[in-house]
Structures are given as C-alpha cells and as structure tokens.
Coordinates of C-alpha atoms and ligand atoms in Angstrom, one line a residue:
M87 CA 11.1 -17.8 -1.5
T88 CA 11.2 -14.1 -1.0
R89 CA 10.2 -12.1 -4.0
S90 CA 13.0 -10.0 -5.3
L91 CA 12.9 -7.2 -7.6
I92 CA 15.4 -6.8 -10.4
L93 CA 15.8 -3.3 -11.7
L94 CA 17.5 -2.8 -14.9
I95 CA 19.1 0.5 -15.0
V96 CA 20.4 1.6 -18.4
M97 CA 22.6 4.5 -18.5
T98 CA 25.6 5.8 -20.4
I99 CA 29.0 5.7 -18.9
R100 CA 29.2 9.4 -18.7
A101 CA 26.6 9.8 -16.0
G102 CA 27.5 9.3 -12.4
F103 CA 26.1 6.2 -11.0
G104 CA 25.2 7.1 -7.5
R105 CA 22.8 9.7 -8.8
Q106 CA 21.2 7.3 -11.3
I107 CA 20.5 4.7 -8.7
Y108 CA 19.0 7.4 -6.5
T109 CA 16.9 8.6 -9.4
I110 CA 15.4 5.2 -10.0
L111 CA 14.6 4.8 -6.3
R112 CA 13.0 8.2 -6.2
Y113 CA 11.0 7.3 -9.3
E114 CA 9.4 4.5 -7.3
A115 CA 8.5 6.9 -4.7
V116 CA 7.1 9.5 -7.0
Y117 CA 5.0 6.9 -8.8
A118 CA 3.2 6.1 -5.6
K119 CA 2.9 9.7 -4.6
Y120 CA 0.5 10.3 -7.5
T121 CA -1.6 7.3 -6.7
S122 CA -3.2 8.7 -3.6
K123 CA -6.6 9.0 -5.1
F124 CA -8.7 5.8 -4.7
G125 CA -12.0 4.6 -5.6
S126 CA -14.3 3.6 -2.8
F127 CA -16.9 1.0 -2.2
H128 CA -20.2 1.7 -3.7
P129 CA -23.5 1.8 -2.1
T130 CA -25.9 -0.8 -3.4
K131 CA -29.2 -2.4 -2.8
A132 CA -29.5 -5.5 -0.7
T133 CA -29.1 -8.7 -2.7
N134 CA -29.7 -12.4 -2.5
Y135 CA -26.7 -13.7 -4.5
S136 CA -24.0 -16.0 -3.4
K137 CA -22.1 -13.4 -1.4
E138 CA -19.2 -15.7 -1.0
I139 CA -17.6 -15.1 -4.3
M140 CA -18.5 -11.5 -5.0
A141 CA -15.1 -10.0 -4.2
S142 CA -13.1 -13.0 -2.8
F143 CA -9.4 -13.0 -3.0
S144 CA -9.3 -16.8 -3.5
V145 CA -7.8 -17.3 -7.0
E146 CA -9.9 -20.4 -7.6
E147 CA -13.1 -18.4 -7.0
F148 CA -11.7 -15.6 -9.1
I149 CA -10.8 -17.8 -12.0
G150 CA -14.0 -19.9 -11.9
N151 CA -14.6 -23.1 -13.6
G152 CA -14.4 -21.9 -17.2
I153 CA -11.8 -21.2 -19.7
L154 CA -9.2 -19.9 -17.3
K155 CA -9.1 -22.9 -15.1
E156 CA -6.6 -24.7 -17.3
L157 CA -4.2 -21.8 -16.7
L158 CA -4.0 -22.2 -13.0
Q159 CA -0.7 -24.2 -12.9
K160 CA 1.0 -21.8 -15.3
L161 CA -0.2 -18.8 -13.4
L162 CA 1.2 -20.2 -10.2
E163 CA 4.5 -21.0 -11.8
E164 CA 4.9 -17.5 -13.3
G165 CA 4.1 -15.8 -10.0
W166 CA 0.6 -14.5 -10.9
D167 CA -0.6 -16.2 -7.8
D168 CA -2.9 -13.8 -6.0
V169 CA -6.0 -11.9 -7.1
P170 CA -4.7 -8.3 -6.8
T171 CA -1.7 -9.2 -9.0
L172 CA -3.8 -11.1 -11.5
K173 CA -6.0 -8.2 -11.9
I174 CA -3.3 -5.9 -13.1
M175 CA -2.0 -8.3 -15.8
S176 CA -1.3 -6.3 -19.0
S177 CA -1.9 -7.8 -22.5
E178 CA 1.9 -8.2 -22.9
D179 CA 1.9 -10.2 -19.7
M180 CA -0.9 -12.3 -21.1
D181 CA 1.0 -12.8 -24.3
L182 CA 4.0 -14.1 -22.4
L183 CA 1.7 -16.9 -21.0
Y184 CA 0.4 -17.6 -24.5
M185 CA -3.1 -16.9 -23.4
T186 CA -5.8 -17.2 -26.1
Q187 CA -8.0 -14.2 -27.0
K188 CA -10.9 -15.9 -25.2
Q189 CA -8.9 -16.3 -22.1
K190 CA -7.8 -12.6 -22.2
D191 CA -11.4 -11.5 -22.6
A192 CA -12.5 -13.7 -19.7
L193 CA -9.8 -12.2 -17.5
G194 CA -10.8 -8.7 -18.5
I195 CA -14.4 -9.4 -17.6
R196 CA -13.5 -11.0 -14.3
S197 CA -11.2 -8.2 -13.2
Y198 CA -13.8 -5.6 -14.0
L199 CA -16.5 -7.5 -12.1
H200 CA -14.2 -8.1 -9.2
D201 CA -13.5 -4.4 -8.9
R202 CA -17.3 -3.9 -8.5
G203 CA -18.0 -6.9 -6.3
L204 CA -20.2 -8.4 -9.0
M205 CA -18.4 -11.8 -9.4
Q206 CA -21.7 -13.7 -9.2
Y207 CA -22.2 -12.8 -12.9
A208 CA -18.8 -13.8 -14.0
D209 CA -19.5 -17.3 -15.3
K210 CA -22.5 -16.2 -17.3
M211 CA -20.8 -13.3 -18.8
E212 CA -17.7 -15.3 -19.7
D213 CA -19.8 -18.0 -21.3
C214 CA -21.8 -15.6 -23.5
G215 CA -18.7 -15.1 -25.7
K216 CA -18.7 -11.3 -25.6
T217 CA -15.8 -9.1 -24.7
L218 CA -16.0 -6.6 -21.9
A219 CA -16.5 -3.7 -24.3
E220 CA -19.4 -5.5 -25.9
L221 CA -20.9 -6.3 -22.6
L222 CA -20.7 -2.6 -21.6
N223 CA -22.5 -1.8 -24.8
I224 CA -25.5 -3.9 -24.0
S225 CA -28.7 -2.1 -23.0
T226 CA -29.5 -2.1 -19.4
V227 CA -32.8 -3.9 -20.1
D228 CA -30.8 -6.7 -21.8
L229 CA -28.4 -6.9 -18.9
G230 CA -31.4 -7.5 -16.7
T231 CA -32.9 -10.2 -18.9
Q232 CA -29.8 -11.9 -20.2
F233 CA -27.8 -12.1 -17.0
E234 CA -30.6 -11.7 -14.4
M235 CA -28.8 -8.7 -13.1
K236 CA -30.4 -6.7 -10.3
R237 CA -31.0 -3.0 -11.0
G238 CA -28.5 -1.8 -8.4
H239 CA -25.9 -4.1 -9.9
I240 CA -26.6 -2.8 -13.4
A241 CA -25.9 0.7 -12.2
R242 CA -22.6 -0.5 -10.7
F243 CA -21.7 -2.5 -13.8
I244 CA -22.2 0.3 -16.3
D245 CA -20.6 2.9 -14.1
R246 CA -17.1 3.1 -15.5
T247 CA -16.2 6.4 -13.8
R248 CA -16.4 5.4 -10.2
F249 CA -13.3 3.3 -10.2
D250 CA -10.0 5.0 -10.5
D251 CA -8.5 3.4 -13.5
S252 CA -5.4 5.5 -13.3
F253 CA -4.6 3.6 -10.1
K254 CA -4.8 0.4 -12.1
L255 CA -2.6 1.6 -14.9
R256 CA 0.1 2.7 -12.5
A257 CA -0.1 -0.5 -10.7
I258 CA 0.4 -2.2 -14.0
A259 CA 3.6 -0.3 -14.5
A260 CA 4.7 -1.4 -11.1
R261 CA 3.9 -5.0 -11.9
R262 CA 5.9 -4.8 -15.0
R263 CA 8.9 -3.8 -13.0
F264 CA 8.4 -6.8 -10.9
S265 CA 7.8 -9.1 -13.7
M266 CA 11.1 -8.2 -15.2
K267 CA 12.5 -10.5 -12.7
M268 CA 10.2 -13.3 -13.8
H269 CA 10.8 -12.8 -17.4
R270 CA 14.3 -11.5 -17.2
E271 CA 15.5 -14.1 -19.7
D272 CA 13.2 -12.6 -22.2
S273 CA 13.6 -8.9 -21.4
I274 CA 17.3 -8.6 -21.1
P275 CA 18.8 -8.4 -24.5
K276 CA 20.2 -11.8 -25.4
S277 CA 23.3 -10.2 -26.8
V278 CA 24.1 -8.7 -23.4
G279 CA 23.2 -11.8 -21.5
S280 CA 25.4 -14.1 -23.6
N281 CA 28.3 -11.8 -24.3
S282 CA 28.8 -10.8 -20.7
S283 CA 32.4 -11.5 -20.8
N284 CA 33.0 -7.9 -20.0
S285 CA 31.0 -8.2 -16.9
I286 CA 33.3 -6.4 -14.5
M287 CA 32.0 -7.0 -11.1
R288 CA 29.7 -8.9 -8.8
S289 CA 29.4 -7.1 -5.5
H290 CA 27.1 -5.9 -2.9
A291 CA 26.3 -2.3 -2.4
R292 CA 24.1 -0.7 0.2
S293 CA 21.5 1.9 -0.7
N294 CA 22.4 5.5 0.0
P295 CA 23.2 6.3 3.6
A296 CA 20.3 8.8 3.9
S297 CA 18.1 5.8 4.4
D298 CA 19.6 5.2 7.8
R299 CA 18.0 8.4 9.0
S300 CA 15.1 7.6 11.2
I301 CA 11.7 7.7 9.5
E302 CA 10.2 9.5 12.4
Q303 CA 12.6 12.3 11.8
S304 CA 12.3 12.4 8.0
I305 CA 8.5 12.7 8.0
A306 CA 8.0 14.7 11.1
D307 CA 7.2 17.9 9.3
M308 CA 5.9 16.5 6.1
K309 CA 2.9 18.3 4.6
I310 CA 0.3 16.2 3.0
K311 CA -2.4 18.7 2.3
D312 CA -2.4 22.4 2.4
G313 CA -2.0 23.6 5.9
Y314 CA -2.0 20.1 7.3
V315 CA 1.1 19.1 9.0
F316 CA 1.5 15.3 9.4
K317 CA 2.2 14.3 12.9
G318 CA 2.5 10.6 12.5
I319 CA -0.8 9.8 14.1
V320 CA -4.4 10.0 13.0
G321 CA -7.6 9.2 14.8
A322 CA -10.5 9.6 12.4
G323 CA -12.5 12.7 13.0
P324 CA -12.7 14.5 16.3
A325 CA -15.2 13.0 18.7
E326 CA -18.8 14.2 18.7
P327 CA -21.0 14.2 21.8
R328 CA -23.3 11.2 21.8
A329 CA -26.8 10.7 23.1
C330 CA -27.3 14.5 23.6
G331 CA -24.0 14.8 25.5
C332 CA -24.8 12.1 28.1
V333 CA -22.1 9.8 26.8
N334 CA -18.6 10.9 26.5
P335 CA -16.4 9.4 23.9
P336 CA -13.2 7.8 25.4
P337 CA -10.1 9.8 25.1
I338 CA -7.5 8.6 22.6
S339 CA -3.7 8.8 22.9
D340 CA -2.3 11.6 20.7
Q341 CA 1.2 10.3 20.7
V342 CA 2.8 7.9 18.2
A343 CA 3.8 4.8 20.2
P344 CA 7.5 4.7 20.9
Y345 CA 9.4 1.8 19.3
S346 CA 9.9 0.2 22.7
A347 CA 6.1 -0.4 22.8
I348 CA 6.4 -2.9 19.9
E349 CA 10.0 -4.1 19.8
N350 CA 9.5 -7.1 22.0
I351 CA 6.0 -8.2 20.9
S352 CA 5.6 -11.9 20.2
V353 CA 3.1 -13.0 17.6
Q354 CA 2.0 -16.3 16.1
K355 CA 1.4 -16.9 12.4
L356 CA -2.1 -18.2 11.7
T357 CA -2.0 -18.1 7.9
P358 CA 0.7 -17.8 5.3
E359 CA 0.6 -15.4 2.5
Y360 CA -2.0 -16.6 0.0
K361 CA -1.0 -18.3 -3.2
I362 CA -3.1 -20.4 -5.5
G363 CA -4.2 -23.7 -4.1
M364 CA -2.8 -23.2 -0.6
E365 CA -3.9 -24.8 2.6
P366 CA -6.2 -22.4 4.3
L367 CA -4.4 -22.4 7.6
V368 CA -1.0 -23.1 9.0
K369 CA -1.3 -26.8 9.6
T370 CA 0.9 -27.3 12.6
K371 CA 0.8 -24.8 15.3
A372 CA 3.4 -22.2 14.4
P373 CA 5.9 -21.3 17.1
P374 CA 5.8 -17.8 18.5
L375 CA 7.7 -15.3 16.4
K376 CA 9.3 -12.0 17.3
A377 CA 7.3 -9.3 15.5
S378 CA 10.5 -7.3 15.0
E379 CA 11.8 -10.0 12.7
L380 CA 9.0 -9.2 10.3
W381 CA 10.4 -5.7 9.8
S382 CA 14.0 -6.4 10.2
D383 CA 14.7 -5.5 6.6
K384 CA 11.5 -4.3 5.0
P385 CA 8.9 -1.9 6.2
A386 CA 5.6 -3.5 7.2
L387 CA 2.0 -2.5 7.5
F388 CA 0.0 -4.0 10.4
L389 CA -3.7 -3.9 10.2
C390 CA -5.0 -4.5 13.8
L391 CA -8.5 -5.8 13.5
R392 CA -11.2 -5.6 16.1
R393 CA -12.9 -8.8 15.0
P394 CA -12.4 -10.7 11.7
G395 CA -16.2 -11.4 11.4
C396 CA -17.1 -7.7 11.6
I397 CA -18.1 -6.3 8.3
M398 CA -16.3 -3.0 8.8
C399 CA -13.1 -4.9 9.6
R400 CA -13.6 -7.1 6.6
A401 CA -14.2 -4.2 4.3
E402 CA -11.2 -2.3 5.5
A403 CA -9.0 -5.4 5.1
H404 CA -10.3 -6.0 1.6
Q405 CA -9.6 -2.4 0.7
V406 CA -6.0 -2.6 1.8
Y407 CA -5.3 -6.0 0.3
S408 CA -6.8 -4.9 -3.0
R409 CA -3.8 -2.6 -3.3
K410 CA -1.3 -5.4 -2.7
A411 CA 0.4 -4.8 -6.0
M412 CA 1.1 -1.2 -5.0
F413 CA 2.4 -2.1 -1.6
D414 CA 4.6 -4.7 -3.3
A415 CA 6.0 -2.1 -5.6
L416 CA 6.7 0.1 -2.6
G417 CA 8.4 -2.8 -0.8
V418 CA 5.9 -2.7 2.1
Q419 CA 4.7 -6.0 3.5
L420 CA 1.2 -6.5 4.7
F421 CA 0.0 -8.2 7.9
T422 CA -3.3 -8.5 9.7
I423 CA -3.2 -8.8 13.4
L424 CA -6.0 -10.5 15.5
H425 CA -6.2 -10.4 19.3
E426 CA -8.2 -13.6 19.6
H427 CA -7.9 -17.0 17.8
I428 CA -11.2 -18.5 16.6
E429 CA -10.2 -21.0 14.0
S430 CA -13.4 -20.9 12.0
E431 CA -13.3 -17.1 11.9
V432 CA -9.8 -17.1 10.5
K433 CA -10.9 -19.6 7.9
D434 CA -13.8 -17.4 6.8
F435 CA -11.6 -14.3 6.7
W436 CA -8.6 -15.7 4.8
P437 CA -8.2 -15.5 1.8
R438 CA -11.7 -14.3 1.1
Y439 CA -11.2 -10.8 2.5
W440 CA -7.5 -10.7 3.1
G441 CA -4.8 -12.8 1.3
G442 CA -1.8 -11.7 3.4
V443 CA -0.3 -13.2 6.5
V444 CA -2.6 -13.2 9.5
L445 CA -0.9 -13.0 12.9
L446 CA -2.2 -13.6 16.4
D447 CA -1.2 -11.1 19.1
R448 CA -2.1 -13.1 22.1
G449 CA -0.8 -10.5 24.6
R450 CA -2.8 -7.8 22.7
D451 CA 0.4 -5.7 22.8
F452 CA -0.2 -4.0 19.4
Y453 CA -3.6 -2.9 20.7
K454 CA -2.1 -1.7 23.9
A455 CA 0.4 0.3 21.9
L456 CA -2.4 1.9 20.0
G457 CA -4.1 2.8 23.3
G458 CA -1.0 4.4 24.7
G459 CA -0.3 1.5 27.0
K460 CA -3.9 0.6 27.8
L461 CA -6.3 -1.5 25.7
P462 CA -8.5 0.9 23.7
K463 CA -12.0 -0.5 24.6
E464 CA -15.5 0.7 24.3
K465 CA -18.9 -0.8 24.9
F466 CA -21.1 -1.8 22.0
L467 CA -24.0 0.4 23.2
A468 CA -22.1 3.6 23.8
G469 CA -19.5 3.1 21.1
F470 CA -21.7 1.8 18.3
L471 CA -25.4 2.2 18.8
L472 CA -25.2 5.7 20.2
N473 CA -22.4 6.8 18.0
P474 CA -23.6 8.3 14.7
R475 CA -20.1 8.0 13.2
A476 CA -19.9 4.3 14.0
L477 CA -23.3 3.8 12.5
S478 CA -22.3 5.6 9.3
N479 CA -19.1 3.5 9.1
F480 CA -21.3 0.5 9.4
K481 CA -23.6 1.7 6.6
R482 CA -20.5 2.4 4.4
A483 CA -19.2 -1.1 5.0
K484 CA -22.6 -2.7 4.4
A485 CA -22.4 -1.4 0.8
T486 CA -19.8 -4.0 0.1
E487 CA -22.5 -6.7 0.6
F488 CA -20.0 -8.8 2.5
E489 CA -21.3 -11.3 4.9
Y490 CA -20.7 -10.8 8.6
N491 CA -21.3 -12.3 12.0
F492 CA -21.0 -11.3 15.7
K493 CA -18.6 -14.0 16.9
G494 CA -15.8 -13.0 19.2
E495 CA -14.7 -10.1 21.3
G496 CA -15.6 -6.9 19.4
E497 CA -15.0 -4.2 21.9
I498 CA -11.2 -3.9 21.6
K499 CA -10.5 -1.2 19.0
G500 CA -7.9 -1.7 16.4
G501 CA -6.1 0.5 14.0
L502 CA -3.1 0.4 11.7
F503 CA 0.7 0.7 12.1
L504 CA 3.3 1.4 9.5
V505 CA 6.7 0.3 10.9
G506 CA 9.9 1.2 9.2
S507 CA 12.6 -1.4 8.6
G508 CA 15.2 -2.2 11.3
K509 CA 14.8 -0.1 14.4
S510 CA 13.7 3.0 12.6
G511 CA 10.4 2.8 14.5
I512 CA 6.7 3.5 13.9
A513 CA 6.3 5.8 11.0
Y514 CA 2.5 6.1 11.2
Q515 CA -0.2 4.9 13.4
F516 CA -4.0 5.1 13.0
I517 CA -6.4 4.6 15.9
E518 CA -10.0 3.4 15.4
R519 CA -11.5 6.1 17.4
N520 CA -15.1 5.2 16.4
F521 CA -15.9 1.6 15.6
G522 CA -15.3 1.0 11.9
D523 CA -13.0 4.0 11.3
W524 CA -10.6 3.2 8.4
A525 CA -7.1 4.5 8.1
P526 CA -7.1 6.9 5.1
L527 CA -5.5 4.9 2.4
A528 CA -4.1 7.8 0.5
E529 CA -2.2 8.9 3.6
V530 CA -1.0 5.4 4.3
I531 CA 0.4 5.1 0.8
E532 CA 1.9 8.5 1.0
I533 CA 3.8 7.5 4.1
C534 CA 4.9 4.3 2.5
T535 CA 6.6 6.3 -0.3
Q536 CA 8.6 8.0 2.4
M537 CA 9.8 4.7 3.9
K538 CA 12.7 4.0 1.6
P539 CA 11.4 0.8 0.0
F540 CA 14.7 -0.8 -0.8
T541 CA 16.5 -1.1 2.4
K542 CA 19.0 -3.6 1.0
V543 CA 19.7 -3.0 -2.7
Q544 CA 22.1 -5.4 -4.1
L545 CA 24.1 -4.8 -7.2
V546 CA 23.9 -8.2 -8.8
E547 CA 25.8 -7.5 -11.9
L548 CA 27.3 -4.7 -13.8
S549 CA 28.2 -5.0 -17.4
F550 CA 29.0 -2.9 -20.4
Y551 CA 27.5 -3.2 -23.8
Q552 CA 28.0 -0.7 -26.6
N553 CA 29.0 2.2 -24.4
T554 CA 26.0 1.6 -22.2
M555 CA 26.3 0.4 -18.6
F556 CA 23.7 -2.0 -17.4
F557 CA 23.0 -2.4 -13.7
F558 CA 21.2 -5.4 -12.5
L559 CA 19.9 -4.5 -9.1
G560 CA 18.1 -6.9 -6.8
A561 CA 16.1 -5.8 -3.8
E562 CA 14.6 -8.1 -1.3
Ligands
NAG49 C1 -33.0 -15.9 -2.2 O1 -32.4 -17.1 -2.2 C2 -33.1 -18.2 -1.7 C3 -32.3 -19.5 -1.7 O2 -31.0 -19.2 -2.1 C4 -34.4 -18.4 -2.5 O3 -35.2 -19.4 -2.0 C5 -35.2 -17.1 -2.5 O4 -36.3 -17.2 -3.3 C6 -34.3 -15.9 -3.0 N1 -35.1 -14.7 -2.8 C7 -35.2 -13.8 -3.8 C8 -36.0 -12.6 -3.5 O5 -34.6 -13.9 -4.9
NAG50 C1 -22.5 -0.8 -29.6 O1 -23.9 -0.9 -30.0 C2 -24.2 -0.2 -31.2 C3 -25.7 -0.4 -31.5 O2 -26.4 -1.1 -30.4 C4 -23.4 -0.6 -32.3 O3 -23.7 0.1 -33.4 C5 -21.9 -0.5 -31.9 O4 -21.1 -1.0 -33.0 C6 -21.6 -1.2 -30.7 N1 -20.2 -1.0 -30.3 C7 -19.4 -1.9 -29.9 C8 -18.0 -1.5 -29.5 O5 -19.8 -3.1 -29.9
NAG51 C1 27.8 -12.2 -29.0 O1 28.5 -13.5 -29.2 C2 28.1 -14.1 -30.4 C3 28.9 -15.5 -30.4 O2 28.9 -16.0 -29.1 C4 28.6 -13.3 -31.6 O3 28.2 -13.9 -32.8 C5 27.9 -12.0 -31.5 O4 28.4 -11.1 -32.5 C6 28.2 -11.3 -30.2 N1 27.5 -10.1 -30.1 C7 28.1 -8.9 -29.7 C8 27.2 -7.7 -29.6 O5 29.2 -8.9 -29.3
NAG52 C1 13.2 -5.8 24.7 O1 14.2 -6.8 24.8 C2 15.5 -6.4 24.8 C3 16.4 -7.6 24.8 O2 15.8 -8.6 25.5 C4 15.7 -5.5 26.1 O3 17.0 -5.1 26.1 C5 14.7 -4.3 26.1 O4 14.8 -3.6 27.2 C6 13.3 -4.8 25.9 N1 12.5 -3.7 25.7 C7 11.3 -3.5 26.3 C8 10.6 -2.3 26.0 O5 10.9 -4.4 27.1

C-alpha cells in the first residue's frame, strides 16, 4: 500500500483557496529548508562489542527482547514500522498506542543510544529501571562500573550537544503530519466527520501548474551559500596531486547527465522497503523493472554504491536512511543501487545499514551516467592508498564502528542522483570523486525541497463546518 498523506487545511471561507493550498505546500518546503544542519558520526575508540546491533535499522534489534517486544504487532499495524520513524515518536504518539511509562522510557533510551551507535548497552540500561534523564545524571565512573561502558563510549553517551536535536524535533513535526492519516478518525473533529451532510464535493485537483516547470530550470541559478551558485552537480573537493604529483586523479564529468542517460535503464529489485518482520530478500527473482517507473509520480533519490560491504558506503547509506522521516515528509523516495549481485552481501547490508529498497543495475547504467557515459573507475592503489582524501574518508567512516569486508568489485565509483518526478529530469547528481566521498546531505535536502513534493495532490473531501472550510488533501 502506498503511504498517503492527508493534509487537513483549515481556513475561513473568506480566504482564496488556491493560495492556501500553495501556502501549505510551501510550508513543507520551508520546514525542510531549515533542517540543513546535521549531526555527523563521531570519532571513537576501537571496541570489542557486538557491532551488529550498534546502529542497525532492523526493528527487532532496535526493540530488543525487553518491555517493548510485546508492542511489535501494534507498532506494525499503526505504521511505526521502521527505525527512523520509531525514533521520532512523540509522547502523544505513544499515548495513542497506550504505551506504559516504562515502555516510553525504554523507547527514549533506545532512540538516544541508536543516535550514538551505542545500542549494545540498551538492554542493560532499559533493565535498570531508570529514565534517560536519570541515566544522563549518573557519574561517568558509575556508567563504567554499572554498564561496563568503555571510556570512548561514555564520552559519546554524555555528549548531548553533538547531535542536532532540532532536526529531530522538526522531523517529529513532519511525522505528526503523516500520522494524521493514521489517526484521522481521532484527529478530525467527530462533529465534522459525522455531520458531513454539507460535504459539497469529491473531486480531483492537480497541484499548481508551476510544478510542471522542469526542475533543472527552476534550480539552475539557485544560491545555497553566499557566492555559491548551484550548478546541479557536485564532485567532492577539487582533486589534489597524489604521491608527489606522480599520480594524476582521473577527470570527472562536470555536466549533469541528461535525462536520456537514465530514462531507459532497467533495474531489478533485490529487497523491498523494510518493515517489521519482513523477509530479508525478495524471495522469487523479481522481474526487471524500468527505473523510470520509480519516479513516474514522485521524486526519487538513488544512492549508487561502490560496494555494499565497504564501510564508507555503509556509513553513507546509514546516514541517508537515518533521515528517512524527513525524506518521507518531502515526498522523496529512497533507493540504493548496486552494480553487482552478491546475495550474502545484500543480506548483510539490508536492513542493518539501509532499510529502503535495494536495486540491482546490471548494466551499470546509472554508474555510466555518473561518469558521463563511461564507467568511473579507479584502481585501489592510486585511488585509495595514495589518495589522502580517500584515506581520511575511510577514517571518518571507521568512526561509526561498523563492520566491513572486501568482497566484490570495489573500483567502480558511485554517487547520488536526485531525479524529479515524471520526465522532469535529474535535479542533482553527486560523483564520488575520491573513494568514500559523501554527497553533502544538507545540499541534498535543500534540493529535495525544490522538487515539489506533492506531484499529485488530490482533494479528497471538502466540507464546511461553522463557517470554516475543511480540505482533506491526499498526496501519494
Ligand atoms: C573481545 O571479545 C572476545 C570474544 O567475544 C573476547 O574473548 C575477548 O576477551 C574480548 N577482548 C576484550 C579486550 O574485551
Ligand atoms: C542528579 O543527581 C543529583 C545528585 O547526584 C541529584 O541531586 C539530582 O536530583 C539528580 N537529577 C535528576 C534529574 O535525577
Ligand atoms: C451532529 O449530528 C448530531 C446528530 O447526528 C447532532 O446531535 C449534533 O448536534 C450535530 N452537530 C452539529 C455541530 O451540527
Ligand atoms: C528510450 O526508449 C524510448 C522508447 O522505447 C525511445 O524512444 C528513446 O529513444 C530511448 N532513449 C534512449 C536514450 O535510448
């Protein structure tokens, strides 16, 4: 079932409607515009804990075997079915599920630990019966003795400033808007719902015609930072000479790929979108799928990975998927693309580091599009060992403490695409110039806000109640 968003717009009859709808849509855009500051992964000491669960997106691992386990079914039914979404539950949301105080505390502790990649302590902390506030008030010595917490982890645990909580709060606001759909029976005044005899129309309306303008056009001259004109393409940092100038970095294409480079790509679905208790892989071999169907009515983000076992790729995927709630609010779908199918690698990758759909691009056409028609490839020695930028990318990713391996082809560089809905084209593309370069998330989100999230807004119902007009809008 596709998730639809119901927006309830309350306005007085006097105001003109077109403008009000526009205002609400713009509001969504503005909300995301201010969320462009993100926390980053933290450097830590090496550890010897079960790395598996530290920041996994598997709901079962997130919930653990304690007091929250009995809620699994209910969470699934109510649409709280992936970790990024669970983490932004507000206390009102919890009340709607009749969660006990103990369960609320446990969820608070788990969300906090997940943010910091410290889930290995979750069971013990939940069991000790303290709230998160009380745990944060414990002396560092006691944290060490009571929970056998390593010193580097204690520093991460007590550091409340490093994570951008405002992001979380805004995400909660977004989630509320989504959950209005789920709880609409509760949130729509009963009197309106039941006395809807004066409901005057059920019809379909398209969003404003400006959205038909091509995205490429509308963001061509957009300014992100002072003096920086966005050109629709980013390759991290200019290349530096390597090995005292003996090795030249390969050139990268400085043009956004034309739509024709991706319009006929065929992909195969390897995993579905993660929900609680799902089969880890698509069971029967999925038939090939035209990638263009994926963005036919909603914009889509494609993260093209070099290798799913690579720690830098895992860390980037994790970082993007952590913001799933925000991408949901912006109406942008998330996909990961692989250029090679090694089943065990996909199993390790999903949903631990990425809970979205994973696609196989057998023809490596997305990668060719990134390379301007040619596969962007570089040798391990020149591209990694002799490249200080790649080495520092590796160091940054190591800080996540994720596991990694060296299986598979790792020399084809990836990147990221943001593709507008319909035939509007590639709005943004990022090329992994050095191994492990990450697309700047702030910029990615910024572009998403420009992408007109609700391509097909449907007016589901319009009714009047006490001089106020209620719109019930649904957007796919
Ligand atoms: C690391 O874990 C292994 C087994 O899980 C254990 O035998 C070893 O003692 C641990 N090392 C440290 C330093 O804790
Ligand atoms: C934190 O600890 C101090 C003393 O250790 C105590 O006085 C205070 O009430 C505690 N605060 C909370 C919120 O538990
Ligand atoms: C709604 O209808 C009920 C009876 O169905 C009636 O008692 C109530 O007064 C109505 N409310 C309004 C606001 O018209
Ligand atoms: C993609 O397919 C369509 C329809 O089959 C065709 O008209 C178009 O030329 C193709 N584009 C490219 C770039 O191959």
